[in-house]
Structure formats: C-alpha cells, structure tokens
XYZ file of C-alpha atoms in Angstrom:
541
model
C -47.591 -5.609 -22.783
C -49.755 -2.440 -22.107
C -47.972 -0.421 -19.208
C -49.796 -0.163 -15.819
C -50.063 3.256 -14.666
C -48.492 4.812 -11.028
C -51.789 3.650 -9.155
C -51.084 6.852 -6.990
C -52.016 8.537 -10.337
C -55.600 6.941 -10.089
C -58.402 7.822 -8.679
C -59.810 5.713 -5.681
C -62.799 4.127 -8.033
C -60.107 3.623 -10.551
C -58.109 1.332 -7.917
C -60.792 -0.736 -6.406
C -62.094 -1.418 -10.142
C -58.350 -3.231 -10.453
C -59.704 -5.669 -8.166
C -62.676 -6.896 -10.264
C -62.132 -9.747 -13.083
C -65.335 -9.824 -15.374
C -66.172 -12.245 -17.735
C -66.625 -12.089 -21.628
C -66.945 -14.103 -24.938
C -63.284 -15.386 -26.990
C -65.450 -13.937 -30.119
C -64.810 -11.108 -31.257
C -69.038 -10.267 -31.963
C -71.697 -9.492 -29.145
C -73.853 -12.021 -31.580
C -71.284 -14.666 -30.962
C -71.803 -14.831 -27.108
C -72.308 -18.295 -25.971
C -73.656 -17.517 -22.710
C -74.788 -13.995 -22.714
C -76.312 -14.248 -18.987
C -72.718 -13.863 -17.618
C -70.307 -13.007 -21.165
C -70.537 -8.822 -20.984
C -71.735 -7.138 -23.974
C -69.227 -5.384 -25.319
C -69.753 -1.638 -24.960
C -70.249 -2.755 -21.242
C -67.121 -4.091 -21.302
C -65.430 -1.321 -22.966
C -66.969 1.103 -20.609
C -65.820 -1.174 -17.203
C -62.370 -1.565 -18.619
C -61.773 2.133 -19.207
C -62.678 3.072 -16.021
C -60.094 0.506 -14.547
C -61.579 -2.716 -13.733
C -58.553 -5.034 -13.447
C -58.938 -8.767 -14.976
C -61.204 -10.572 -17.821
C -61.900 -14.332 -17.756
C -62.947 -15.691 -21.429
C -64.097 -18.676 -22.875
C -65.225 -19.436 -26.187
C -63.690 -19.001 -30.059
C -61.090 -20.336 -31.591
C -57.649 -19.862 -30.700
C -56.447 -17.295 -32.945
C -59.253 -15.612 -32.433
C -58.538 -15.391 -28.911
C -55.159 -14.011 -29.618
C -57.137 -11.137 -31.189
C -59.533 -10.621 -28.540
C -56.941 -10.158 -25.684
C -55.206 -7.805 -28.108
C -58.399 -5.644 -28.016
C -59.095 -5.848 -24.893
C -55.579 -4.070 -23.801
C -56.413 -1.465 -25.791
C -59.566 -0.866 -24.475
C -58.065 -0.957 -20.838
C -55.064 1.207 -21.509
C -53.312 -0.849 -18.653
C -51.982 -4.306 -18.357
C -54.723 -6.411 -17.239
C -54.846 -9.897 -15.842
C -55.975 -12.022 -18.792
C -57.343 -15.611 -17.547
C -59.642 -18.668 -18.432
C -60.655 -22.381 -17.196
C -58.336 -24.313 -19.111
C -57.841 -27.038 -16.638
C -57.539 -29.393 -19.986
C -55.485 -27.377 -21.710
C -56.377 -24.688 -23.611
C -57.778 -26.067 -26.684
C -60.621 -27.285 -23.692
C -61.865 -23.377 -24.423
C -60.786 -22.737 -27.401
C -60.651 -24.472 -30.188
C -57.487 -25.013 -32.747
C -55.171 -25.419 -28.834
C -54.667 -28.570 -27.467
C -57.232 -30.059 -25.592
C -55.698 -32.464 -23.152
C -57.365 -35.577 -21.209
C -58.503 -34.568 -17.688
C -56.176 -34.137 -14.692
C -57.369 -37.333 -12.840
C -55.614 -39.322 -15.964
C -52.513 -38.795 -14.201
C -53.775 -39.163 -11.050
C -54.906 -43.062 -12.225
C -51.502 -43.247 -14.007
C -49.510 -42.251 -10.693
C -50.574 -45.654 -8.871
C -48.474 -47.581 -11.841
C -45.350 -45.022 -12.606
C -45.012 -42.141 -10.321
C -42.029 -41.101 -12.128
C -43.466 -41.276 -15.424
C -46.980 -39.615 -14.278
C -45.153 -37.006 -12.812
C -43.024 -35.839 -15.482
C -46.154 -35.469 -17.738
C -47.888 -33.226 -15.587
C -44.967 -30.886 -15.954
C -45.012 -31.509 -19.585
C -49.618 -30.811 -19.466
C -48.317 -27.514 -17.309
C -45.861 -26.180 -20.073
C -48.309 -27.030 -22.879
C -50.731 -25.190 -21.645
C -48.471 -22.486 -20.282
C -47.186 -21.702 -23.877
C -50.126 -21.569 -25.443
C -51.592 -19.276 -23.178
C -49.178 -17.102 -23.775
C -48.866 -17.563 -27.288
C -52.586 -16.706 -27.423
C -52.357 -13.569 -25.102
C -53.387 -15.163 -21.580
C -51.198 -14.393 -18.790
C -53.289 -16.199 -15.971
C -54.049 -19.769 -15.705
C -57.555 -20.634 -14.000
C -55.186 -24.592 -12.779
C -54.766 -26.612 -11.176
C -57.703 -28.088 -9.114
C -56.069 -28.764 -6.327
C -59.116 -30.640 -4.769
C -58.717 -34.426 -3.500
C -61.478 -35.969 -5.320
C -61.855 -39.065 -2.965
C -65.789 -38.638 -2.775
C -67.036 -40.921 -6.081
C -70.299 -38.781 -6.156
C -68.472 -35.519 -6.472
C -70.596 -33.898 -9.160
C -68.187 -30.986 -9.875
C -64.331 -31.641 -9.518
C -64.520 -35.186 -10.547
C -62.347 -35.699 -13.556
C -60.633 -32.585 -13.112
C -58.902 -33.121 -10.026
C -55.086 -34.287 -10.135
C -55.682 -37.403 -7.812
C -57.814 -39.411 -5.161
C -55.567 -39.189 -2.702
C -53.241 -36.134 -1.010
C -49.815 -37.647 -1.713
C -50.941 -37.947 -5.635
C -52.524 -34.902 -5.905
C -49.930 -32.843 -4.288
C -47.204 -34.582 -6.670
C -48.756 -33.767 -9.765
C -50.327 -30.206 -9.277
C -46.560 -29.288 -8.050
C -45.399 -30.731 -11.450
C -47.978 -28.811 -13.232
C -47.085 -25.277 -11.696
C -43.873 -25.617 -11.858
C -44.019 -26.143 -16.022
C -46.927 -23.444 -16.488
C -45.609 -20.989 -14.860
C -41.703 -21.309 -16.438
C -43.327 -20.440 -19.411
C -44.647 -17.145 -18.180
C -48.124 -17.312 -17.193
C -49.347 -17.262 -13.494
C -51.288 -20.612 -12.161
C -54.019 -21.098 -10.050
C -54.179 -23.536 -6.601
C -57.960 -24.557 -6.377
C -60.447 -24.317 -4.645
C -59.084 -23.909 -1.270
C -59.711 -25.261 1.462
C -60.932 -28.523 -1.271
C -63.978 -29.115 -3.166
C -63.139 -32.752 -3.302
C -65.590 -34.621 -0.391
C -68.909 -32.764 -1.294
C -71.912 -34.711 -2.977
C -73.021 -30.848 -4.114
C -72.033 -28.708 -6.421
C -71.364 -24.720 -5.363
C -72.822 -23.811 -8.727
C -76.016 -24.264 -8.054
C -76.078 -24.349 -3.798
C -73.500 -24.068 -1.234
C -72.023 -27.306 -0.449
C -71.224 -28.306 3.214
C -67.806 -29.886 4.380
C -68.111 -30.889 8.048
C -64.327 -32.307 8.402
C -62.447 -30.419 11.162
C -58.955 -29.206 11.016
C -57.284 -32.556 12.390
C -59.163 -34.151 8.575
C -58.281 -31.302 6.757
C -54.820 -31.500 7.280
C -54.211 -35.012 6.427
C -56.641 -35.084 3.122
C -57.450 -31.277 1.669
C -54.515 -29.038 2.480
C -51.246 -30.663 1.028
C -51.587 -30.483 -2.161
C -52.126 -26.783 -1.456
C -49.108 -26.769 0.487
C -47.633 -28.618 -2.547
C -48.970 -25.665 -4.776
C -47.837 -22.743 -2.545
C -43.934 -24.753 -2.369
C -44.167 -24.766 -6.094
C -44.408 -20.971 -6.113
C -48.350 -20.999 -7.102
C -48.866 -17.343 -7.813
C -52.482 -17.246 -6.709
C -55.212 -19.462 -5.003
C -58.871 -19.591 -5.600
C -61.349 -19.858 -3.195
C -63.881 -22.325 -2.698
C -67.584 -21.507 -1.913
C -67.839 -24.286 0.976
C -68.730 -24.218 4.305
C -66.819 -25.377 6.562
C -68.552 -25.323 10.294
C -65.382 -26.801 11.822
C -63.905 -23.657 10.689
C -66.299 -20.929 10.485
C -69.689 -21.575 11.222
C -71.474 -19.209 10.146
C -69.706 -17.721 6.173
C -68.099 -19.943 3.540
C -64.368 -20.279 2.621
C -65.068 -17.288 0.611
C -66.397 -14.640 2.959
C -64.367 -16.316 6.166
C -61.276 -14.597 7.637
C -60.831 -17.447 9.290
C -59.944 -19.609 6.258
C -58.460 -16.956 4.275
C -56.416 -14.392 6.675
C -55.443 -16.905 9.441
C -55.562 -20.265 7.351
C -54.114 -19.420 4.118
C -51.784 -16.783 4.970
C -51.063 -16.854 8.357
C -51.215 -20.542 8.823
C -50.053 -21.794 5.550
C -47.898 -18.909 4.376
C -48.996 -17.617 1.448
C -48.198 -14.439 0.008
C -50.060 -14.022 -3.311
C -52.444 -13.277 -4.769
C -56.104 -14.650 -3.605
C -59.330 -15.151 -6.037
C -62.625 -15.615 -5.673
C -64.637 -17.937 -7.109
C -66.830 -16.693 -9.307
C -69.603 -14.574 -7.280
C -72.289 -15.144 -9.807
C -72.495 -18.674 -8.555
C -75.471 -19.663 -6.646
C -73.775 -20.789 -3.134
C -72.650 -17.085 -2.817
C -75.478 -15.166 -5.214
C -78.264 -16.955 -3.729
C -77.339 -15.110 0.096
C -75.049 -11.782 -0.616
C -75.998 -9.247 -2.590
C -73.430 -8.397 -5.515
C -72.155 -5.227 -3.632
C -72.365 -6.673 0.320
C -70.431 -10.108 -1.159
C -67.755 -8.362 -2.852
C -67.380 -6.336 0.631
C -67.546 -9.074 2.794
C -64.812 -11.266 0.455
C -62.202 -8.843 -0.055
C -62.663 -8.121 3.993
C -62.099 -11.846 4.448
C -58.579 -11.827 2.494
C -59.631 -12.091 -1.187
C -57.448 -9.459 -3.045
C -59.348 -10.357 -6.764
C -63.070 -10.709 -7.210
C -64.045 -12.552 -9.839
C -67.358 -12.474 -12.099
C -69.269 -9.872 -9.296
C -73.025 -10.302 -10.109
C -73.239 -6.621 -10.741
C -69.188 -5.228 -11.378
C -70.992 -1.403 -10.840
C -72.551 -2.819 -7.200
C -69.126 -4.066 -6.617
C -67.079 -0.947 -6.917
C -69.699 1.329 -5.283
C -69.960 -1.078 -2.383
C -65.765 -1.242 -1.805
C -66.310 2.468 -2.017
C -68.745 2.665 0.331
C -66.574 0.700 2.896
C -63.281 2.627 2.384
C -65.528 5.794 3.145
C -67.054 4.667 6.103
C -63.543 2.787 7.302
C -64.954 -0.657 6.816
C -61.793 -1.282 4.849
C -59.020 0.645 5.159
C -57.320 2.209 2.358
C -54.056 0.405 3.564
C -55.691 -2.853 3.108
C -56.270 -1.351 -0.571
C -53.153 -0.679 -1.050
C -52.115 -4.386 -0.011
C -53.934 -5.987 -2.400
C -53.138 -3.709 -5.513
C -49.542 -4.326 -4.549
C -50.091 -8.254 -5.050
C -51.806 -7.655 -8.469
C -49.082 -5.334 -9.309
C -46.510 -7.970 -8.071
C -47.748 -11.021 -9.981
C -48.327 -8.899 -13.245
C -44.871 -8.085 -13.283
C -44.142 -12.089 -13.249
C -45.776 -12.406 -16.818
C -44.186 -12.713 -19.895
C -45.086 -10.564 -22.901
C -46.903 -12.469 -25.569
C -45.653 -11.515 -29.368
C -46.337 -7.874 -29.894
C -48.379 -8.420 -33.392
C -51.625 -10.428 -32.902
C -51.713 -10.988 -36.380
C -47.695 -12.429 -36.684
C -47.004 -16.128 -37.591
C -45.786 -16.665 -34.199
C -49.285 -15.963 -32.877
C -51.226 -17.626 -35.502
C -49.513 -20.396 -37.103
C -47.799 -23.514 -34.832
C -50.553 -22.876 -32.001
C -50.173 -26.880 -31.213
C -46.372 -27.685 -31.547
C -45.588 -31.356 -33.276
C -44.401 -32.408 -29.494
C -47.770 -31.301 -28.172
C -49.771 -32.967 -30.348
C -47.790 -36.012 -29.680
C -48.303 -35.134 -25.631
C -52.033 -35.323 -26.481
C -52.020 -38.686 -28.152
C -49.194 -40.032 -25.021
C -52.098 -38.779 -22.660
C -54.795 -40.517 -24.054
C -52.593 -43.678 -24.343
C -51.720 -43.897 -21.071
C -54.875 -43.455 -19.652
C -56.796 -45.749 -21.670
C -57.400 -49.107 -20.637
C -59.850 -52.023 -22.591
C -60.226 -55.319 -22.290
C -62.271 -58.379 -24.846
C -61.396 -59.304 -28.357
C -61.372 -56.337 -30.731
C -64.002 -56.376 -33.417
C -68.144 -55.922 -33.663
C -70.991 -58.105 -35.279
C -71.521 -56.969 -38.109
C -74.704 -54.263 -38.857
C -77.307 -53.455 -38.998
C -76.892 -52.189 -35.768
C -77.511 -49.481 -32.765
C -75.169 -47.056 -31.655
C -76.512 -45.799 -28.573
C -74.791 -42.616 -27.367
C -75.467 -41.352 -23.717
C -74.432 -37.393 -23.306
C -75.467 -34.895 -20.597
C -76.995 -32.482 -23.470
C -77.029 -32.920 -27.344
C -77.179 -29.491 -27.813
C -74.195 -28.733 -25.806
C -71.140 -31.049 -26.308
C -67.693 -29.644 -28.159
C -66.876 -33.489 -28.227
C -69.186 -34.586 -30.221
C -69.435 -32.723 -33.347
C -70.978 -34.194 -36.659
C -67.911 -35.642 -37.593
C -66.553 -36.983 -34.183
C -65.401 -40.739 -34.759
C -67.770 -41.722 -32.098
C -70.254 -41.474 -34.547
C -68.430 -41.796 -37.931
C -66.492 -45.065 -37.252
C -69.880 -46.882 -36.146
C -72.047 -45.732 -39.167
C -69.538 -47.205 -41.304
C -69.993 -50.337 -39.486
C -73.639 -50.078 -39.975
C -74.279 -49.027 -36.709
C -76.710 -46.312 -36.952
C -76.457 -43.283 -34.207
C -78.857 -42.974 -31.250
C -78.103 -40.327 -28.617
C -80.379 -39.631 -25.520
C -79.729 -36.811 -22.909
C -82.048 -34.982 -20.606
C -84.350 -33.721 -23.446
C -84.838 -36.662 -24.910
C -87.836 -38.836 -24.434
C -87.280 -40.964 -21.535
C -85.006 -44.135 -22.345
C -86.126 -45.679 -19.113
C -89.002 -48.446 -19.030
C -89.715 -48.121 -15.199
C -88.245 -51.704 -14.328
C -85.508 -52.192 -12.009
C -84.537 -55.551 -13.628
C -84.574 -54.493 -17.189
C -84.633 -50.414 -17.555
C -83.892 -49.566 -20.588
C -87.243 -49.818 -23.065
C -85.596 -51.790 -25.737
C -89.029 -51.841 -27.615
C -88.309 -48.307 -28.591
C -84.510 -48.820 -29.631
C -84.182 -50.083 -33.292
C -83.397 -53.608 -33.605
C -80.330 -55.447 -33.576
C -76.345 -55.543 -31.686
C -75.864 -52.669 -29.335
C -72.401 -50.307 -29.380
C -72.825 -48.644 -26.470
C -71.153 -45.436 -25.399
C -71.551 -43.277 -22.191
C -70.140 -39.497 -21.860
C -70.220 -39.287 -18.152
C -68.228 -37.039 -15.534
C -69.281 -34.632 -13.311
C -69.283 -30.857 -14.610
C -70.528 -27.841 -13.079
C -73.851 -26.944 -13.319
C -74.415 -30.832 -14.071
C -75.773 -31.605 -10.145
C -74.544 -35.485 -10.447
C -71.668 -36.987 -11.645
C -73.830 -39.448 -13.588
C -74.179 -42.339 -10.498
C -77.845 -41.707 -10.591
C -78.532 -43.472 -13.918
C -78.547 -47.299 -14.039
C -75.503 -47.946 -16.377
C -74.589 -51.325 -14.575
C -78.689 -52.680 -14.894
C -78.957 -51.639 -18.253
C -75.145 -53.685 -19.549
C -76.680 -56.619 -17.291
C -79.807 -56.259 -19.819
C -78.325 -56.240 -22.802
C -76.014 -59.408 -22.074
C -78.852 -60.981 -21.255
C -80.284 -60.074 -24.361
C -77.425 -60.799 -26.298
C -77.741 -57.250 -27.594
C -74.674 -56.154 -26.048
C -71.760 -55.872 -29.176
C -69.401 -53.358 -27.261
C -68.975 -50.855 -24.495
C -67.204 -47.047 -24.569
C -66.782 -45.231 -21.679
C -65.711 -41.915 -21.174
C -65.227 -39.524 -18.564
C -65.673 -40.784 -15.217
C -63.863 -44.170 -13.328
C -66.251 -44.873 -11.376
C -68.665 -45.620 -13.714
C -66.244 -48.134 -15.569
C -65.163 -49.628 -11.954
C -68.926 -50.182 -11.359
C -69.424 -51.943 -14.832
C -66.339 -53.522 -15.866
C -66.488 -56.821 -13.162
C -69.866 -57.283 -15.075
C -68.725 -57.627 -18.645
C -67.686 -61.613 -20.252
C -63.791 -61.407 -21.199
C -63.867 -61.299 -24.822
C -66.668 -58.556 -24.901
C -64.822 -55.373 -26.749
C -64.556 -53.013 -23.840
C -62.646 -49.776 -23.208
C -62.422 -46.911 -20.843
C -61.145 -43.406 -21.251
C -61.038 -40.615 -18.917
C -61.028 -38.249 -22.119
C -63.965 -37.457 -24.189
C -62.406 -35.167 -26.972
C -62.554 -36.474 -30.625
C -59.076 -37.867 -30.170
C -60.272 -39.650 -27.310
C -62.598 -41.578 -29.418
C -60.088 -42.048 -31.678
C -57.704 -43.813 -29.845
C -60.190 -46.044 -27.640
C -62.505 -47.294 -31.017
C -58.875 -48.367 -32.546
C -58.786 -50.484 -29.533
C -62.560 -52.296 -30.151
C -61.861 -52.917 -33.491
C -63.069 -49.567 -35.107
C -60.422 -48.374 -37.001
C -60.678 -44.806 -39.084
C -61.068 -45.482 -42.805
C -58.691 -42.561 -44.186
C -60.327 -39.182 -43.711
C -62.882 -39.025 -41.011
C -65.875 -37.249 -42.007
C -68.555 -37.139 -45.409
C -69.973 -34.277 -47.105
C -69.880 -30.882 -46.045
C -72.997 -28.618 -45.228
C-alpha cells in the first residue's frame, strides 16, 4: 500500500481534501463511464487526487479490471487512499467476474427457521466479500444496511436490509462485520439512525421519520449497537429527518444525532460517512460547499460524493479561517481516517499477478452462492409447463438497465426452448394496463396462448416504489381465470410473493426468490420444471 504522508507535512487544503471521497467509473476509459453525471472524468480525478482528496467510491467493470483501476488510482494519489464501493451483495453486485450474492433480507427470512444456521452464513457473505475486496484492491466496504426494513413499502432498503425485525437484523449484520472485516477491509453500519420505516426514498427527496427516541430505541438503533459491538469501523449517515430529534436538519447535518447520539450516546469512536451529498434530500436544500460545512460540523469526519469536491474544500477552508471549525476538530477527524487506514490489509503488490487475477471466486464461494440461493428459495405446485407455443411475460423496472438479465440469462433461454417466446414490459414500454380494475392487463395485445410469468421487483434507489403500486395480485387472478396462467417467478421482493401466493391453486408451478442474478433464475426454473439443456446460451454476436 501507497504510504500516507506526516499530515503536518501538508498543507491545510491538502488535509481537508483527505476528507472528501469522490466517485468514479471501475473502467479504466472516460468513454466507459456508466453514469457520467456523478463518475469523474478522469483528468478531474487525477487533478483532485493529487492535490489530496482522501477516498474514491467505484462501481462498474469487471473485476480484474477493478484490480487495475485501484492500482492507478494510488499512483495518481501518491498516498494511501480509502478505496470503497456498494457491494451490499457481494462484490460481483458491481463488478462483474466476483460473486454476486442474494440480498441481505435472504437471511433475514432464513433466521425465523435456523438462527444458527442463518447466522453463520452471514459471517461466511461478510468474508466473501471481504476477500474479494481485497483481492481486487478495495479496502472499504460500503455494508451492511443496518436498517430494520419493517415498512413493506420501503422503496429503497427493501431487499437489502439484514432483517424485519431488530433482534434479526442486529444478529446478522454483527455476523457480517465480524467476517469482512477479519479479512482486512473496513465495513460500513448503515444508514444511521435507520432508513427502514420510510415510504420515500432520500434519493430523490428527504424522507421523514417521526418516531421519537422511546421507538427508536426498541426498533432502529440495535442493530447499530450490534454493528458498533462488532467493531464496525465506520457508520454512514442517513439523509432522514427525524423531528423527534432535530427538527429542523436531517441525520446528516444534525449534531444532535451524530455528536450526542452516535458518539456520545452510543459510543462510537470511528470513523463517520456521509451519505452521498449529491442525493436530492441533501442537494435539493444545501449548497455543495454550505452542506459539506454544515455535515462535517455535525460529526461527519468523511464526505462522500460532494456535489462540487472544489466547493467542498474551499467552503471547509472558509470555516477553519473564519473559526467556524476549528483546526483541532480537523485534526480529529484526519486522526480517525489515519486510524482506520492503518486497520487495512495490503492487497497483492502486482495488479497484474495470478493472485489478483485468476481464483477471484474461490470453489467454496461459488458453492456459498448456490447455498444462498437454496436456502432462500421457496416454490410450491407440480413442476412442469404446457407445452408452447407460449408467452413469457417478463416484468423489469428498465430493459435498458438490468445486469440480471442479459441475452443469455436462463430467464429467457430456458422458456424459449420451451416455446415460450419472451415479452418484457418496463416503464418505457407501451402501457400493459387495459384500465380495468377487474381484469388489467390488456391480454388482446399479448400473443396468444399459456402464460410464464415472471416479475423482477424490489425496491432500489432512485426506483420511488418498491413495486406495490402495480396490480400483480389482479392481474394472476386474471389469468387463472383465463386459464392462461402456466407458471409464476418471482424475484426480488416478499411482499409481493406474500400478497400473491394465498391466490395461486396448489399444483400451479410457483416459486419465489429474493435473488434476481442469473443464478437465481437458475436455481428457481429447476424448481418449475425448466431445467438447463447443457450450455446456456445460442450464437454469439
């Protein structure tokens, strides 16, 4: 790892640059930036990280090209930075060639059944995705989501939190800290105080949690207590607002919920991170300069994804001039970064070694995927379709934007061999919807013939629902009336398959995963009858 220098050595623009953690692309290539809005171009980067901001968040590429990129951007930096991403599902969620595990609340559904059993896999999720963040150049861990997601219309945490309830929660995200962070990465508790009982998401506006501290302390704060007695290294904040609390700034901006809850109150003594500061609930009301003041005044040491990093650092200037902040409370926070960056292990000192890019996924991971999706998969019915012509009718969220579903993905392979051709509708699509409460999906314009159909539904960010909205349980009660209805594939969110499920005759093929990755697929189309046939896939482009 790239030495840090004395920061006595450094100027003062130099140390309150530490403090920032910008975002940019896994590729290597300006042209390959998936979302150039907030993914620097990379001269900008190069410039910001030699004059000493502190962290990068990535997403995007494939894994060994990820173990480049970090490479490159230590050089650039000529200090050890904080290297970090949202790879809540393991990292092969962001880049491809890892593994990409099934979502947190998996375990949380499996921990009602075996505890014991639940429990020792979330260790086993942590150290997967520990190693192979290292392996791959990460030292920071954007996980776990320490939210209680007890609030079904949740259109953010969802699927990603570890449980529905605090005792579950606070079991597993222990488990997962404790393995990701014995294999020498740091972890992150969030989003404190808990995202989990909002109906909005902080993406796009800033949600509203109106529980005072009596409710807090019996649903949102232990599994963060769980977190910080698992030796969490940092916690993220949450862009809520919490009246009970503070009434007038969210979690972010609040001393009240940062200083006096989380450190005086709850006792913790790393290192604290934004939420990104791009995002609408704080964007939409600070400037980029007055909210990267106003957080780091409220306890945040780490500001992550400033909507302007050059606003930033002149505005944290600006207040250490004027004695708005005082260069002691500087010094406080550059002594945490310093602190956790000496917890990290060194990743393997040649980017370009087999260590780094051969073995990425270990045999025993790739068997902890499949366990994963096993366990979390439940079905019910008589495996085994009519036989086609038939529909496949596919629901996503956007077909232009889904790493599940790529051309070969066995959600659409196994079908079409069945003679089930592919139909998938998302927002762009022409409207699927007749207008009719009773019947509301216009049939007339589906081709004819048995119905397969599978729904891709969770909440996300950015997303605004977590899917409740559309009539899934109106549109199965129409096509078993129609006798259309050959099988039913759902992915991503319970609540959907809790609502549908009492609905469905016995022997109907059904089945119900909280994954939607390819192996996902795999594994719940085995269980209706849709076996692979050898090799999945056809001709190349």
């Amino acid at each position: 790892m790239t030495s840090t220098p004395d920061r006595r050595q450094l100027s003062l623009a130099q140390q309150v640059a530490r403090l920032l953690v910008v975002r940019c692309s896994g590729h290597l290539g300006d042209g390959q930036r998936r979302y150039p809005r907030w993914e620097l171009p990379n001269a900008e980067l190069k410039r910001l990280l030699g004059q000493g901001v502190g962290g990068v968040i990535l997403l995007g590429g494939s894994a060994s090209e990820l173990r480049l990129r970090t490479d490159q951007l230590q050089r650039w930096a000529g200090q050890s930075l904080l290297l970090c991403a949202d790879v809540e599902e393991g990292v092969g969620q962001r880049f491809e060639g890892a593994s990409w595990l099934p979502p947190p609340l998996a375990l949380g559904l499996l921990h009602a059944s075996d505890p014991a059993r639940a429990i020792a896999l979330a260790s086993a999720y942590g150290h997967c995705t520990g190693r192979q963040a290292r392996l791959l150049g990460l030292n920071w861990v954007l996980a776990p989501v320490c939210d209680v997601n007890n609030n079904p219309a949740n259109p953010v945490i969802n699927v990603r939190a570890w449980g529905e309830d605090p005792v579950t929660a606070g079991q597993l995200v222990a488990a997962f800290i404790a393995g990701a962070q014995a294999e020498g990465v740091l972890g992150c508790a969030k989003h404190f105080p808990g995202h989990g009982d909002t109906d909005s998401d902080s993406h796009l506006e800033l949600p509203r949690l109106p529980h005072g501290r009596r409710r807090l302390e019996a649903v949102e704060l232990p599994p963060f207590r769980a977190a910080i007695e698992a030796g969490v290294a940092t916690v993220m904040t949450g862009h809520l607002l919490l009246p009970e609390l503070d009434p007038d700034r969210p979690a972010t901006l609040s001393p009240l919920v940062l200083e006096q809850l989380l450190r005086r109150e709850l006792g913790f003594g790393g290192l604290v991170v934004t939420d990104a500061l791009v995002m609408e609930a704080i964007a939409a009301r600070w400037g980029a300069g007055e909210a990267a003041v106003l957080a780091f005044e409220a306890g945040a040491d780490l500001l992550l994804m400033p909507a302007d990093a050059d606003a930033a650092i002149n505005a944290l200037l600006e207040a250490l001039a004027s004695g708005r902040i005082s260069r002691a409370r500087l010094e406080q926070s550059l002594g945490r970064r310093e602190r956790a960056l000496a917890r990290v292990a060194a990743p393997p000192s040649d980017p370009t070694a087999p260590e780094a890019l051969e073995g990425i996924e270990s045999s025993a991971e790739l068997a902890l995927a499949r366990e994963l999706v096993a366990v979390s998969l439940l079905s019910q019915g008589r495996p085994g379709l009519p036989p086609g012509p038939g529909l496949n009718l596919i629901r996503v969220d956007s077909v232009l934007a889904n790493p599940f579903l790529p051309l070969m993905a066995p959600a659409l392979q196994r079908p079409a061999r069945n003679g089930y051709a592919a139909c998938l509708i998302d927002g762009r699509s022409p409207s699927p919807w007749s207008g009719e409460a009773a019947a509301p999906l216009a049939v007339d314009r589906l081709a004819p013939g048995p119905v397969l159909l599978q729904l891709f539904v969770r909440g996300n960010p950015f997303r605004g629902s977590a899917g409740g909205e559309e009539p899934w349980p109106a549109v199965v009660h129409q096509l078993l009336g129609a006798g259309r209805l050959a099988g039913l594939a759902i992915y991503g969110s319970p609540y959907l398959w809790q609502a549908i499920r009492p609905l469905l005759p016995k022997g109907l093929p059904a089945a119900y995963c909280p994954g939607q990755m390819p192996l996902a697929q795999a594994l719940l189309l085995d269980r209706l009858g849709l076996a692979g046939g050898g090799l999945e896939g056809g001709f190349t482009d």
